Amino acid sequence: MWWRSPSFILDKQQSDTVPHQRNPRDTLPLPSPPPFSMADTLQNPNPENNISAYYQTRAAHHAVVTGDWLAQAQAAIGRDPDDSTDTTVATVAGKPFSVIDEFNSWRKQPELAEAVAAIRALAAVIRNCQATTMMELEIELKKSSDSLKSGDTTSISLTAGCDLFMRYVTRTSALEYEDFDSAKSRLIERAEKFGEISCKARRIIAMLSQDFIFDGCTILVHGFSRVVFEVLKTAAQSKKLFRVFCTEGRPDRSGLRLSNELAKLDVPVKLLIDSAVAYTMDEVDMVFVGADGVVESGGIINMMGTFQIALVAHSMNKPVYVAAESYKFARLYPLDQKDMVPALCPIDFGVPIPSKVEVETSARDYTPPQYLTLLFTDLGVLTPSVVSDELIQLYL
């Protein structure tokens, strides 16, 4: 069931200025079925320190405090005046292009999602590829995608973003009938368009969610999510009156960052220890969480503690809203908490722990769809049951 679509909100705001557009579903990215398998990746990619690349990336980012559908979105939200992102590819004379180096250069931007950095890097692969046929170009693109995914097998959004990019960019029958230069130009155009869509996803989600945030409400958030922060920031800038309860967000305590950022916006905020969720739930009107990945069942994989918050909210009839970009839609179907790629992280208890004591170091958990109310995505506001339909549209 579709509650609201991007075109519904945008057309309502721009009925006098934006000409009639085609169905936004015509431009949805349609990637190829990924080779990703849970069984193939149930292993720690960093055996030396037992810390997953997922957690290292997350910790690095949190340490920093700080077309037709596309045409509609650009017209509605405009270009961010602070967005000075340079989409050109820096090349060094005599140095061969490396997709890993390009990916790492994009990752240095703390507000850029890992999946978007991968999408930008793959777009650079097309521009710099020396292939002379479409087959060679697709093989090179596939190799680059596989190398990015193998660098961090614990990142769900990275894998899903690469697979969606591959499907979206290469899905055009016109490439079979054009000369190579024209076909390559078409691929570059589609790659850049997909990158633009991905970069603007957060702001579109923030716009779609505003009808659900009302004056006087209390919102519980868990840890730090860039897209959830964008939702709350947009509401604050719209002069809505609300308050936020932030969990501490152990083990990385990322909720501290969110509370600090909200305080800068003069939003009333209260910081909670994670175990105080049930104690304060009767004061909460809604729960907003982000997601590391949205799976085929309509459930989400997110930072540790999301599942128990959803359980408490469900038992007390509080809505649980998820804000997640469409490039996080993954072809995974976990059956329980252990049926997913492990993402391990260090935990500081403040006191020495005896070696005989086993410590749970997983950084995320799985929340089944029955405990979620709605998912806010750049494809629209979806119920969990619709996610499987959207995945079919994206991946087939």
CSV table of C-alpha atoms in Angstrom, one decimal:
chain,number,residue,atom,x,y,z
A,1,MET,CA,0.0,0.0,0.0
A,2,TRP,CA,1.3,3.4,-1.0
A,3,TRP,CA,0.5,6.1,1.6
A,4,ARG,CA,2.3,9.0,-0.2
A,5,SER,CA,4.6,9.1,-3.1
A,6,PRO,CA,7.3,11.7,-3.9
A,7,SER,CA,5.3,12.9,-6.9
A,8,PHE,CA,2.2,13.4,-4.7
A,9,ILE,CA,4.0,15.7,-2.2
A,10,LEU,CA,6.0,17.5,-4.9
A,11,ASP,CA,3.0,18.0,-7.2
A,12,LYS,CA,1.1,19.4,-4.3
A,13,GLN,CA,3.8,22.0,-3.6
A,14,GLN,CA,4.5,22.8,-7.3
A,15,SER,CA,1.2,22.5,-9.1
A,16,ASP,CA,1.6,26.0,-10.5
A,17,THR,CA,5.3,25.8,-11.5
A,18,VAL,CA,6.2,22.2,-12.5
A,19,PRO,CA,4.8,20.9,-15.8
A,20,HIS,CA,3.2,17.5,-16.0
A,21,GLN,CA,5.7,14.6,-15.4
A,22,ARG,CA,5.7,11.0,-16.1
A,23,ASN,CA,5.1,8.3,-13.5
A,24,PRO,CA,8.1,8.5,-11.1
A,25,ARG,CA,8.2,4.7,-11.1
A,26,ASP,CA,9.5,4.9,-14.7
A,27,THR,CA,12.9,6.1,-13.4
A,28,LEU,CA,13.4,3.8,-10.5
A,29,PRO,CA,16.8,2.1,-10.5
A,30,LEU,CA,16.6,-1.5,-11.5
A,31,PRO,CA,19.7,-3.4,-10.6
A,32,SER,CA,20.7,-7.0,-11.3
A,33,PRO,CA,20.4,-9.9,-8.9
A,34,PRO,CA,23.4,-9.7,-6.7
A,35,PRO,CA,25.8,-12.6,-6.0
A,36,PHE,CA,25.6,-11.6,-2.3
A,37,SER,CA,25.0,-14.6,0.0
A,38,MET,CA,24.8,-14.6,3.8
A,39,ALA,CA,26.4,-18.0,3.9
A,40,ASP,CA,29.4,-16.8,1.8
A,41,THR,CA,30.0,-13.9,4.1
A,42,LEU,CA,29.6,-15.3,7.6
A,43,GLN,CA,33.1,-14.6,8.5
A,44,ASN,CA,35.1,-11.8,10.1
A,45,PRO,CA,36.9,-9.7,7.5
A,46,ASN,CA,39.4,-8.4,10.1
A,47,PRO,CA,40.7,-11.4,12.0
A,48,GLU,CA,43.6,-9.5,13.5
A,49,ASN,CA,41.5,-7.1,15.7
A,50,ASN,CA,38.1,-8.8,15.5
A,51,ILE,CA,36.5,-5.5,14.6
A,52,SER,CA,34.3,-5.3,11.5
A,53,ALA,CA,34.8,-2.9,8.7
A,54,TYR,CA,31.2,-1.8,9.2
A,55,TYR,CA,31.9,-0.7,12.7
A,56,GLN,CA,35.2,1.0,11.7
A,57,THR,CA,33.5,3.1,9.0
A,58,ARG,CA,30.6,3.9,11.4
A,59,ALA,CA,33.0,5.0,14.1
A,60,ALA,CA,35.1,7.1,11.8
A,61,HIS,CA,32.0,9.0,10.5
A,62,HIS,CA,30.5,9.5,14.0
A,63,ALA,CA,33.8,10.9,15.3
A,64,VAL,CA,33.2,14.0,13.1
A,65,VAL,CA,30.6,16.4,14.6
A,66,THR,CA,29.3,18.4,12.2
A,67,GLY,CA,14.8,11.6,-14.9
A,68,ASP,CA,11.6,13.2,-14.5
A,69,TRP,CA,11.2,12.1,-10.9
A,70,LEU,CA,14.7,13.5,-10.3
A,71,ALA,CA,13.7,16.7,-12.0
A,72,GLN,CA,10.7,17.0,-9.7
A,73,ALA,CA,12.8,16.3,-6.6
A,74,GLN,CA,15.4,18.9,-7.7
A,75,ALA,CA,12.8,21.5,-8.3
A,76,ALA,CA,11.1,20.9,-5.0
A,77,ILE,CA,14.2,20.7,-2.7
A,78,GLY,CA,16.6,22.8,-4.8
A,79,ARG,CA,20.3,22.5,-4.6
A,80,ASP,CA,21.9,22.8,-1.1
A,81,PRO,CA,24.0,26.0,-1.1
A,82,ASP,CA,26.4,24.3,1.2
A,83,ASP,CA,26.8,21.4,-1.1
A,84,SER,CA,30.1,21.9,-2.8
A,85,THR,CA,30.7,18.3,-3.8
A,86,ASP,CA,32.9,18.0,-6.8
A,87,THR,CA,31.8,15.2,-9.1
A,88,THR,CA,34.9,15.4,-11.3
A,89,VAL,CA,37.5,12.6,-11.1
A,90,ALA,CA,40.9,13.7,-10.0
A,91,THR,CA,43.6,11.9,-12.1
A,92,VAL,CA,47.3,11.9,-11.6
A,93,ALA,CA,49.5,11.8,-14.7
A,94,GLY,CA,51.0,8.4,-15.2
A,95,LYS,CA,49.0,6.8,-12.3
A,96,PRO,CA,46.4,4.1,-13.3
A,97,PHE,CA,42.9,4.6,-12.1
A,98,SER,CA,41.9,2.7,-9.0
A,99,VAL,CA,38.3,2.2,-8.0
A,100,ILE,CA,39.4,1.6,-4.4
A,101,ASP,CA,41.3,4.9,-4.3
A,102,GLU,CA,38.4,6.7,-5.8
A,103,PHE,CA,36.0,5.1,-3.3
A,104,ASN,CA,38.2,6.1,-0.4
A,105,SER,CA,38.5,9.7,-1.6
A,106,TRP,CA,34.7,9.9,-1.6
A,107,ARG,CA,34.4,8.3,1.9
A,108,LYS,CA,36.4,11.2,3.4
A,109,GLN,CA,33.3,13.3,3.2
A,110,PRO,CA,31.6,12.5,6.6
A,111,GLU,CA,28.1,13.3,5.4
A,112,LEU,CA,28.3,11.0,2.3
A,113,ALA,CA,26.9,7.5,2.8
A,114,GLU,CA,29.2,4.6,2.1
A,115,ALA,CA,26.9,3.3,-0.6
A,116,VAL,CA,26.8,6.7,-2.3
A,117,ALA,CA,30.6,6.8,-2.3
A,118,ALA,CA,30.6,3.4,-4.0
A,119,ILE,CA,28.1,4.7,-6.6
A,120,ARG,CA,30.3,7.7,-7.3
A,121,ALA,CA,33.4,5.5,-7.6
A,122,LEU,CA,31.7,3.1,-10.1
A,123,ALA,CA,30.6,6.1,-12.2
A,124,ALA,CA,34.2,7.1,-12.3
A,125,VAL,CA,35.1,3.6,-13.5
A,126,ILE,CA,32.9,4.1,-16.6
A,127,ARG,CA,34.5,7.5,-17.4
A,128,ASN,CA,38.0,6.2,-17.0
A,129,CYS,CA,37.6,2.7,-18.5
A,130,GLN,CA,39.8,2.0,-21.6
A,131,ALA,CA,37.4,-0.7,-22.9
A,132,THR,CA,36.6,-0.7,-26.6
A,133,THR,CA,33.4,-2.8,-26.5
A,134,MET,CA,30.3,-3.0,-24.3
A,135,MET,CA,31.3,-6.5,-23.1
A,136,GLU,CA,34.7,-5.3,-21.9
A,137,LEU,CA,33.1,-2.3,-20.2
A,138,GLU,CA,30.5,-4.4,-18.4
A,139,ILE,CA,33.2,-6.9,-17.3
A,140,GLU,CA,35.4,-4.1,-15.9
A,141,LEU,CA,32.4,-2.6,-14.1
A,142,LYS,CA,31.5,-5.9,-12.6
A,143,LYS,CA,35.1,-6.5,-11.4
A,144,SER,CA,35.1,-3.0,-9.8
A,145,SER,CA,31.8,-3.7,-8.1
A,146,ASP,CA,33.0,-7.0,-6.7
A,147,SER,CA,36.3,-5.5,-5.4
A,148,LEU,CA,34.3,-2.8,-3.5
A,149,LYS,CA,32.0,-5.3,-2.0
A,150,SER,CA,34.8,-7.7,-1.0
A,151,GLY,CA,36.5,-4.9,0.8
A,152,ASP,CA,33.7,-4.8,3.4
A,153,THR,CA,31.5,-7.9,3.4
A,154,THR,CA,29.6,-6.7,6.5
A,155,SER,CA,28.2,-3.5,4.9
A,156,ILE,CA,24.7,-4.3,3.7
A,157,SER,CA,24.2,-0.8,2.1
A,158,LEU,CA,27.5,-1.0,0.2
A,159,THR,CA,26.6,-4.4,-1.4
A,160,ALA,CA,23.0,-3.3,-2.2
A,161,GLY,CA,24.2,0.1,-3.6
A,162,CYS,CA,26.7,-1.6,-5.9
A,163,ASP,CA,24.1,-4.1,-7.1
A,164,LEU,CA,21.5,-1.4,-7.7
A,165,PHE,CA,23.9,0.7,-9.6
A,166,MET,CA,24.9,-2.2,-11.9
A,167,ARG,CA,21.3,-3.0,-12.7
A,168,TYR,CA,20.2,0.6,-13.2
A,169,VAL,CA,23.1,1.7,-15.3
A,170,THR,CA,23.2,-1.2,-17.7
A,171,ARG,CA,19.5,-1.7,-18.1
A,172,THR,CA,18.8,-0.3,-21.5
A,173,SER,CA,18.2,-2.2,-24.7
A,174,ALA,CA,19.4,0.8,-26.7
A,175,LEU,CA,23.0,0.0,-25.9
A,176,GLU,CA,22.8,-3.0,-28.2
A,177,TYR,CA,22.1,-0.9,-31.2
A,178,GLU,CA,24.3,2.1,-30.8
A,179,ASP,CA,28.0,2.6,-31.5
A,180,PHE,CA,30.3,2.1,-28.5
A,181,ASP,CA,31.0,5.8,-27.9
A,182,SER,CA,27.3,6.7,-27.8
A,183,ALA,CA,26.6,3.7,-25.6
A,184,LYS,CA,29.4,4.7,-23.2
A,185,SER,CA,28.0,8.2,-23.1
A,186,ARG,CA,24.6,6.8,-22.3
A,187,LEU,CA,26.1,4.8,-19.4
A,188,ILE,CA,27.9,7.8,-18.0
A,189,GLU,CA,24.7,9.8,-18.1
A,190,ARG,CA,22.7,7.1,-16.3
A,191,ALA,CA,25.5,6.6,-13.8
A,192,GLU,CA,25.5,10.4,-13.0
A,193,LYS,CA,21.7,10.4,-12.7
A,194,PHE,CA,21.7,7.5,-10.3
A,195,GLY,CA,24.4,9.2,-8.2
A,196,GLU,CA,22.3,12.4,-8.1
A,197,ILE,CA,19.2,10.4,-7.0
A,198,SER,CA,21.1,8.7,-4.3
A,199,CYS,CA,22.6,12.0,-3.0
A,200,LYS,CA,19.2,13.6,-2.7
A,201,ALA,CA,17.5,10.6,-1.1
A,202,ARG,CA,17.9,12.0,2.4
A,203,ARG,CA,16.3,15.3,1.7
A,204,ILE,CA,13.4,13.7,-0.1
A,205,ILE,CA,12.7,11.4,2.8
A,206,ALA,CA,12.8,14.3,5.2
A,207,MET,CA,10.2,16.1,3.1
A,208,LEU,CA,7.9,13.1,2.9
A,209,SER,CA,8.0,12.5,6.7
A,210,GLN,CA,6.9,16.0,7.8
A,211,ASP,CA,3.2,15.2,7.7
A,212,PHE,CA,3.7,12.6,10.4
A,213,ILE,CA,5.5,15.0,12.9
A,214,PHE,CA,2.9,17.2,14.7
A,215,ASP,CA,3.3,20.0,17.2
A,216,GLY,CA,3.7,18.9,20.8
A,217,CYS,CA,4.8,15.4,19.9
A,218,THR,CA,7.7,13.5,21.6
A,219,ILE,CA,10.0,11.4,19.4
A,220,LEU,CA,12.2,8.6,20.5
A,221,VAL,CA,15.3,8.0,18.4
A,222,HIS,CA,18.0,5.4,18.8
A,223,GLY,CA,21.7,6.2,18.2
A,224,PHE,CA,22.7,8.5,15.3
A,225,SER,CA,21.3,8.2,11.8
A,226,ARG,CA,22.0,10.8,9.2
A,227,VAL,CA,18.7,10.4,7.6
A,228,VAL,CA,16.8,10.6,10.9
A,229,PHE,CA,18.7,13.7,11.8
A,230,GLU,CA,17.7,15.2,8.4
A,231,VAL,CA,14.1,14.5,9.2
A,232,LEU,CA,14.3,16.2,12.6
A,233,LYS,CA,16.3,19.1,11.3
A,234,THR,CA,13.8,19.7,8.6
A,235,ALA,CA,11.0,19.7,11.1
A,236,ALA,CA,12.8,22.1,13.4
A,237,GLN,CA,13.5,24.4,10.4
A,238,SER,CA,9.8,24.3,9.7
A,239,LYS,CA,9.1,25.7,13.2
A,240,LYS,CA,7.4,22.6,14.4
A,241,LEU,CA,7.3,22.2,18.2
A,242,PHE,CA,8.5,18.8,19.4
A,243,ARG,CA,10.9,17.2,21.8
A,244,VAL,CA,13.3,14.3,21.3
A,245,PHE,CA,14.4,11.5,23.5
A,246,CYS,CA,17.8,10.2,22.4
A,247,THR,CA,19.1,6.8,23.6
A,248,GLU,CA,22.8,6.7,24.4
A,249,GLY,CA,23.3,4.2,21.5
A,250,ARG,CA,25.8,1.7,23.0
A,251,PRO,CA,28.3,0.4,22.1
A,252,ASP,CA,29.5,3.4,20.1
A,253,ARG,CA,27.4,5.9,22.1
A,254,SER,CA,26.4,7.6,18.8
A,255,GLY,CA,23.3,9.0,20.5
A,256,LEU,CA,25.5,11.5,22.2
A,257,ARG,CA,26.3,13.1,18.9
A,258,LEU,CA,22.6,13.3,17.9
A,259,SER,CA,21.7,15.0,21.2
A,260,ASN,CA,24.5,17.5,20.7
A,261,GLU,CA,23.4,18.3,17.1
A,262,LEU,CA,19.8,18.7,18.1
A,263,ALA,CA,20.7,21.0,20.9
A,264,LYS,CA,22.5,23.2,18.4
A,265,LEU,CA,19.1,23.5,16.6
A,266,ASP,CA,17.4,24.5,19.9
A,267,VAL,CA,15.3,21.3,19.9
A,268,PRO,CA,14.3,20.2,23.4
A,269,VAL,CA,16.2,16.9,23.9
A,270,LYS,CA,16.7,14.4,26.7
A,271,LEU,CA,19.4,11.8,26.7
A,272,LEU,CA,18.5,8.3,27.9
A,273,ILE,CA,20.5,5.2,28.8
A,274,ASP,CA,19.5,2.4,26.5
A,275,SER,CA,17.9,0.4,29.4
A,276,ALA,CA,15.5,3.3,30.1
A,277,VAL,CA,13.5,2.9,26.9
A,278,ALA,CA,10.6,1.0,28.5
A,279,TYR,CA,10.6,3.4,31.5
A,280,THR,CA,10.0,6.4,29.2
A,281,MET,CA,7.9,4.9,26.5
A,282,ASP,CA,4.6,6.1,27.9
A,283,GLU,CA,5.8,9.7,27.3
A,284,VAL,CA,6.6,8.9,23.6
A,285,ASP,CA,4.3,9.5,20.7
A,286,MET,CA,6.4,7.8,18.0
A,287,VAL,CA,9.8,6.1,17.4
A,288,PHE,CA,12.1,7.1,14.5
A,289,VAL,CA,15.0,4.9,13.6
A,290,GLY,CA,17.3,4.5,10.7
A,291,ALA,CA,18.5,1.3,9.0
A,292,ASP,CA,21.7,-0.3,7.8
A,293,GLY,CA,19.6,-2.5,5.5
A,294,VAL,CA,16.0,-3.1,4.5
A,295,VAL,CA,15.5,-6.8,3.8
A,296,GLU,CA,13.0,-8.7,1.7
A,297,SER,CA,10.5,-9.4,4.5
A,298,GLY,CA,10.1,-5.7,5.2
A,299,GLY,CA,12.2,-5.9,8.4
A,300,ILE,CA,15.3,-3.9,9.0
A,301,ILE,CA,18.9,-4.6,10.1
A,302,ASN,CA,20.1,-1.7,12.3
A,303,MET,CA,22.3,-0.9,15.2
A,304,MET,CA,22.0,-3.1,18.4
A,305,GLY,CA,19.0,-2.3,20.5
A,306,THR,CA,16.6,-1.4,17.7
A,307,PHE,CA,14.7,-4.7,18.1
A,308,GLN,CA,14.1,-4.3,21.8
A,309,ILE,CA,12.9,-0.7,21.3
A,310,ALA,CA,10.5,-1.9,18.6
A,311,LEU,CA,9.2,-4.6,20.9
A,312,VAL,CA,8.5,-2.2,23.7
A,313,ALA,CA,6.9,0.3,21.4
A,314,HIS,CA,4.7,-2.4,19.8
A,315,SER,CA,3.5,-3.6,23.2
A,316,MET,CA,2.5,0.0,24.1
A,317,ASN,CA,0.9,0.7,20.8
A,318,LYS,CA,3.4,3.3,19.7
A,319,PRO,CA,4.2,3.7,16.0
A,320,VAL,CA,7.7,2.8,14.9
A,321,TYR,CA,8.9,4.7,11.8
A,322,VAL,CA,11.9,3.8,9.7
A,323,ALA,CA,13.8,6.3,7.6
A,324,ALA,CA,16.0,4.5,4.9
A,325,GLU,CA,17.2,5.3,1.5
A,326,SER,CA,16.2,2.9,-1.4
A,327,TYR,CA,19.9,2.0,-2.0
A,328,LYS,CA,19.7,0.1,1.3
A,329,PHE,CA,17.1,-2.3,0.0
A,330,ALA,CA,18.9,-5.7,0.0
A,331,ARG,CA,18.1,-9.1,-1.2
A,332,LEU,CA,18.4,-10.7,2.2
A,333,TYR,CA,15.9,-12.7,4.2
A,334,PRO,CA,17.2,-13.3,7.7
A,335,LEU,CA,15.1,-15.8,9.8
A,336,ASP,CA,16.5,-14.9,13.2
A,337,GLN,CA,19.1,-12.7,14.9
A,338,LYS,CA,22.0,-15.0,14.0
A,339,ASP,CA,21.1,-15.4,10.4
A,340,MET,CA,22.9,-12.4,9.1
A,341,VAL,CA,26.5,-11.2,8.5
A,342,PRO,CA,28.2,-10.5,11.8
A,343,ALA,CA,29.4,-6.9,12.5
A,344,LEU,CA,31.6,-7.0,15.5
A,345,CYS,CA,32.7,-4.1,17.6
A,346,PRO,CA,34.7,-3.5,20.8
A,347,ILE,CA,32.8,-2.7,24.0
A,348,ASP,CA,34.3,-0.7,26.9
A,349,PHE,CA,32.7,-1.6,30.2
A,350,GLY,CA,35.0,0.8,32.1
A,351,VAL,CA,36.5,-2.1,34.2
A,352,PRO,CA,38.6,-5.0,33.2
A,353,ILE,CA,36.7,-8.1,32.1
A,354,PRO,CA,38.1,-11.5,33.0
A,355,SER,CA,39.2,-13.6,30.1
A,356,LYS,CA,36.8,-16.4,31.1
A,357,VAL,CA,33.8,-14.0,30.6
A,358,GLU,CA,32.3,-14.1,27.1
A,359,VAL,CA,31.2,-10.7,25.7
A,360,GLU,CA,28.6,-10.2,23.0
A,361,THR,CA,30.2,-7.9,20.5
A,362,SER,CA,27.7,-7.8,17.7
A,363,ALA,CA,26.9,-4.2,16.6
A,364,ARG,CA,23.5,-4.7,15.1
A,365,ASP,CA,20.2,-6.7,15.3
A,366,TYR,CA,17.3,-7.6,13.1
A,367,THR,CA,13.8,-6.2,13.6
A,368,PRO,CA,11.0,-8.2,12.0
A,369,PRO,CA,8.4,-6.3,9.9
A,370,GLN,CA,5.5,-6.9,12.3
A,371,TYR,CA,7.0,-4.5,14.8
A,372,LEU,CA,7.4,-1.7,12.2
A,373,THR,CA,4.6,0.8,11.2
A,374,LEU,CA,5.9,2.6,8.1
A,375,LEU,CA,9.1,3.0,6.1
A,376,PHE,CA,10.0,6.5,4.8
A,377,THR,CA,12.0,6.0,1.6
A,378,ASP,CA,12.8,8.1,-1.4
A,379,LEU,CA,10.4,5.8,-3.3
A,380,GLY,CA,7.6,6.9,-1.1
A,381,VAL,CA,6.1,6.0,2.3
A,382,LEU,CA,5.7,2.3,2.4
A,383,THR,CA,4.2,-0.3,4.7
A,384,PRO,CA,6.6,-3.2,5.5
A,385,SER,CA,4.5,-5.6,3.4
A,386,VAL,CA,5.2,-3.5,0.3
A,387,VAL,CA,8.9,-3.7,0.6
A,388,SER,CA,9.1,-7.2,-1.1
A,389,ASP,CA,7.1,-5.7,-4.1
A,390,GLU,CA,9.5,-2.8,-4.4
A,391,LEU,CA,12.5,-5.2,-4.2
A,392,ILE,CA,11.0,-7.2,-7.1
A,393,GLN,CA,10.6,-3.9,-9.1
A,394,LEU,CA,14.2,-3.0,-8.3
A,395,TYR,CA,16.0,-6.2,-8.9
A,396,LEU,CA,14.1,-8.0,-11.6
